[in-house]
Short mmCIF file of C-alpha atoms in Angstrom, two decimals:
data_model
loop_
_atom_site.label_atom_id
_atom_site.label_comp_id
_atom_site.label_asym_id
_atom_site.label_seq_id
_atom_site.Cartn_x
_atom_site.Cartn_y
_atom_site.Cartn_z
CA MET A 16 -32.52 24.29 -18.78
CA ILE A 17 -29.96 23.38 -16.12
CA SER A 18 -32.50 22.42 -13.48
CA ASN A 19 -34.48 20.27 -15.96
CA PHE A 20 -31.34 18.47 -17.10
CA ILE A 21 -30.24 17.86 -13.51
CA GLN A 22 -33.67 16.58 -12.53
CA TYR A 23 -33.78 13.86 -15.17
CA ALA A 24 -30.10 13.04 -15.61
CA ASN A 25 -28.31 10.19 -13.86
CA THR A 26 -25.67 11.00 -11.24
CA PRO A 27 -22.72 11.35 -13.68
CA GLY A 28 -24.98 13.46 -15.91
CA LYS A 29 -25.82 15.74 -12.96
CA ILE A 30 -22.14 16.28 -12.20
CA ILE A 31 -21.37 17.09 -15.85
CA ALA A 32 -24.32 19.49 -15.99
CA LEU A 33 -23.17 21.33 -12.89
CA ILE A 34 -19.56 21.62 -14.00
CA THR A 35 -20.38 22.75 -17.53
CA ALA A 36 -22.93 25.29 -16.26
CA ILE A 37 -20.46 27.11 -13.96
CA PRO A 38 -18.68 29.10 -16.72
CA GLY A 39 -22.04 30.33 -17.99
CA ILE A 40 -23.10 31.45 -14.52
CA LEU A 41 -19.84 33.26 -13.86
CA ILE A 42 -19.94 35.02 -17.22
CA ALA A 43 -23.64 35.97 -17.01
CA ILE A 44 -23.55 37.40 -13.47
CA THR A 45 -20.16 39.09 -13.82
CA PHE A 46 -21.00 40.91 -17.05
CA HIS A 47 -24.52 41.72 -15.80
CA GLU A 48 -23.27 43.51 -12.70
CA TYR A 49 -20.32 45.06 -14.50
CA ALA A 50 -22.74 46.61 -17.02
CA HIS A 51 -24.65 48.27 -14.16
CA ALA A 52 -21.42 49.65 -12.71
CA PHE A 53 -20.11 50.79 -16.11
CA VAL A 54 -23.26 52.73 -17.07
CA ALA A 55 -23.55 54.33 -13.61
CA ASP A 56 -19.93 55.43 -13.86
CA LYS A 57 -20.49 56.90 -17.34
CA LEU A 58 -23.49 58.81 -16.03
CA GLY A 59 -21.31 60.45 -13.39
CA ASP A 60 -21.74 58.25 -10.32
CA ASP A 61 -18.35 57.04 -9.09
CA THR A 62 -19.84 54.87 -6.31
CA PRO A 63 -19.29 51.57 -8.21
CA ARG A 64 -15.73 52.63 -9.09
CA ARG A 65 -14.90 53.43 -5.45
CA GLN A 66 -16.32 50.06 -4.38
CA GLY A 67 -14.23 48.17 -6.89
CA ARG A 68 -17.13 47.08 -9.09
CA LEU A 69 -15.71 48.39 -12.37
CA THR A 70 -13.99 45.08 -13.00
CA LEU A 71 -14.68 41.77 -14.71
CA ASN A 72 -13.30 39.86 -11.73
CA PRO A 73 -16.13 37.42 -10.85
CA LEU A 74 -15.20 37.54 -7.14
CA LYS A 75 -16.36 41.17 -7.02
CA HIS A 76 -19.79 40.36 -8.44
CA ILE A 77 -20.76 36.83 -7.41
CA ASP A 78 -23.20 36.28 -4.56
CA ILE A 79 -22.71 32.70 -3.45
CA TYR A 80 -26.37 32.10 -2.59
CA GLY A 81 -27.57 33.65 -5.85
CA MET A 82 -25.08 31.53 -7.77
CA ILE A 83 -26.21 28.31 -6.06
CA LEU A 84 -29.85 29.10 -6.80
CA LEU A 85 -29.04 29.83 -10.43
CA LEU A 86 -27.18 26.55 -10.62
CA PHE A 87 -29.89 24.35 -9.10
CA VAL A 88 -33.17 26.24 -9.59
CA GLY A 89 -32.57 28.19 -12.78
CA PHE A 90 -32.72 31.77 -11.42
CA GLY A 91 -30.42 33.73 -9.17
CA TRP A 92 -28.54 36.99 -8.72
CA GLY A 93 -25.19 38.65 -8.16
CA LYS A 94 -24.07 41.23 -5.62
CA PRO A 95 -26.17 44.35 -6.27
CA VAL A 96 -24.20 47.31 -7.54
CA GLU A 97 -24.72 50.26 -5.23
CA ILE A 98 -25.32 53.56 -6.95
CA ASN A 99 -26.07 57.12 -5.83
CA PRO A 100 -28.40 58.73 -8.39
CA ASN A 101 -27.67 62.15 -6.91
CA ASN A 102 -24.21 61.87 -8.49
CA PHE A 103 -25.59 61.57 -12.02
CA LYS A 104 -24.66 64.32 -14.47
CA ARG A 105 -27.09 67.23 -14.54
CA THR A 106 -27.78 66.49 -18.22
CA ILE A 107 -29.82 63.43 -17.24
CA SER A 108 -32.71 63.08 -14.81
CA ILE A 109 -32.44 60.73 -11.86
CA LYS A 110 -35.42 58.77 -13.16
CA LYS A 111 -33.88 58.25 -16.59
CA GLY A 112 -30.46 57.51 -15.12
CA ASN A 113 -31.89 54.81 -12.85
CA ALA A 114 -33.66 53.23 -15.82
CA LEU A 115 -30.52 53.21 -17.95
CA VAL A 116 -28.41 51.68 -15.20
CA SER A 117 -31.05 49.03 -14.54
CA LEU A 118 -31.51 48.23 -18.22
CA ALA A 119 -27.77 47.81 -18.74
CA GLY A 120 -27.60 44.43 -16.97
CA PRO A 121 -30.28 42.59 -18.98
CA ILE A 122 -29.09 44.18 -22.25
CA MET A 123 -25.58 42.91 -21.56
CA ASN A 124 -26.95 39.40 -21.01
CA PHE A 125 -28.84 39.47 -24.32
CA ILE A 126 -25.75 40.76 -26.14
CA LEU A 127 -23.70 37.92 -24.69
CA ALA A 128 -26.38 35.39 -25.71
CA ILE A 129 -26.23 36.70 -29.31
CA ILE A 130 -22.43 36.65 -29.40
CA PHE A 131 -22.18 33.09 -28.09
CA SER A 132 -25.03 31.94 -30.37
CA ILE A 133 -22.92 33.12 -33.31
CA ILE A 134 -19.85 31.39 -31.85
CA LEU A 135 -21.83 28.16 -31.39
CA ALA A 136 -23.21 28.32 -34.94
CA LEU A 137 -19.70 28.81 -36.38
CA TYR A 138 -18.30 26.10 -34.15
CA LEU A 139 -20.93 23.54 -35.18
CA ARG A 140 -20.57 24.51 -38.84
CA PHE A 141 -16.81 24.40 -39.12
CA GLY A 142 -15.96 22.00 -36.33
CA PHE A 143 -19.01 19.72 -36.55
CA ILE A 144 -17.16 16.40 -36.52
CA PHE A 145 -14.96 17.48 -33.58
CA ALA A 146 -17.97 18.82 -31.71
CA VAL A 147 -20.04 15.64 -32.18
CA THR A 148 -17.48 12.82 -32.02
CA ASN A 149 -14.87 14.18 -29.58
CA PRO A 150 -15.76 14.26 -25.86
CA VAL A 151 -13.84 17.51 -25.40
CA GLY A 152 -15.53 19.06 -28.42
CA ASN A 153 -18.93 17.91 -27.22
CA THR A 154 -18.32 19.33 -23.77
CA LEU A 155 -17.24 22.67 -25.26
CA ALA A 156 -20.46 22.85 -27.26
CA LEU A 157 -22.45 22.10 -24.09
CA ILE A 158 -20.64 24.88 -22.18
CA ILE A 159 -21.46 27.37 -24.94
CA ARG A 160 -25.11 26.27 -24.93
CA TYR A 161 -25.29 26.87 -21.19
CA ILE A 162 -23.69 30.30 -21.57
CA ILE A 163 -26.44 31.18 -24.07
CA SER A 164 -29.35 29.80 -22.07
CA ILE A 165 -28.16 31.22 -18.72
CA ASN A 166 -27.70 34.70 -20.19
CA ILE A 167 -31.13 34.65 -21.78
CA GLY A 168 -32.66 33.36 -18.53
CA LEU A 169 -30.91 35.92 -16.34
CA GLY A 170 -31.79 38.76 -18.70
CA VAL A 171 -35.48 37.82 -18.91
CA PHE A 172 -35.72 37.14 -15.17
CA ASN A 173 -34.33 40.54 -14.28
CA LEU A 174 -36.87 42.30 -16.50
CA ILE A 175 -39.74 41.08 -14.33
CA PRO A 176 -41.24 44.35 -12.98
CA LEU A 177 -41.12 43.36 -9.31
CA PRO A 178 -38.63 44.61 -6.70
CA PRO A 179 -35.73 44.13 -6.24
CA LEU A 180 -35.27 43.17 -9.90
CA ASP A 181 -34.07 45.55 -12.62
CA GLY A 182 -37.48 45.51 -14.26
CA SER A 183 -39.02 47.27 -11.27
CA LYS A 184 -36.68 50.26 -11.61
CA ILE A 185 -37.27 50.44 -15.36
CA LEU A 186 -41.04 50.34 -14.80
CA VAL A 187 -40.86 53.12 -12.19
CA ALA A 188 -39.12 55.35 -14.74
CA LEU A 189 -41.89 54.71 -17.30
CA LEU A 190 -44.93 55.08 -15.06
CA PRO A 191 -46.91 58.33 -14.80
CA GLU A 192 -46.49 60.24 -11.53
CA LYS A 193 -49.52 58.84 -9.65
CA ALA A 194 -48.83 55.24 -10.65
CA ARG A 195 -45.13 55.70 -9.81
CA ALA A 196 -46.04 57.01 -6.33
CA TRP A 197 -48.34 54.01 -5.74
CA TYR A 198 -45.67 51.57 -6.92
CA THR A 199 -42.99 53.17 -4.75
CA ASN A 200 -45.25 53.19 -1.66
CA ASN A 201 -46.11 49.52 -2.14
CA GLU A 202 -42.62 48.19 -2.95
CA ARG A 203 -42.52 46.09 0.21
CA LEU A 204 -45.82 44.40 -0.69
CA LEU A 205 -44.62 43.85 -4.26
CA TYR A 206 -41.40 42.35 -2.90
CA ILE A 207 -43.49 39.84 -0.91
CA VAL A 208 -45.36 38.98 -4.11
CA PHE A 209 -42.01 38.38 -5.82
CA ILE A 210 -40.89 36.06 -2.99
CA ILE A 211 -44.16 34.08 -3.20
CA ILE A 212 -43.89 33.73 -6.98
#
């Protein structure tokens, strides 16, 4: 959505698109990575906590290159949350724990998209005139739309089952043993496929 708007907009339009997209990017990446850290911590791994990742401070989660790509290309990433599956509670398998931690990020993005969709619907219903006729109101509506679209985009993108995305770790947890072994042994090749795509 952002990249398409930027491509066809005039110069002032491009600047507005970039500025209004930034809050959405910060929210999407920050909450995505925080969700990984939160679930890992709840499962018994204190690695994210020790590294200061159990916070909603964007500076702890934003990768500048990933943010720039998300801004201009439409996909990107944050700083990966490091975890140590060996620290997971004994009540959960490493395979299942990895899947839950990986799934937490995209799920958080979809939850945010739903929440802000409700906010946008209420805003347009009860503040329609302000949203349409007032420049500030119109800009606010645009920011909320970007928050929704960026969260959906980031959530879907991360579910692609190719390394290093979350979808690859979820898939590994679901595959039977032989298929999982093949996938794990060919992760480097699959990563190259991801780069090419």
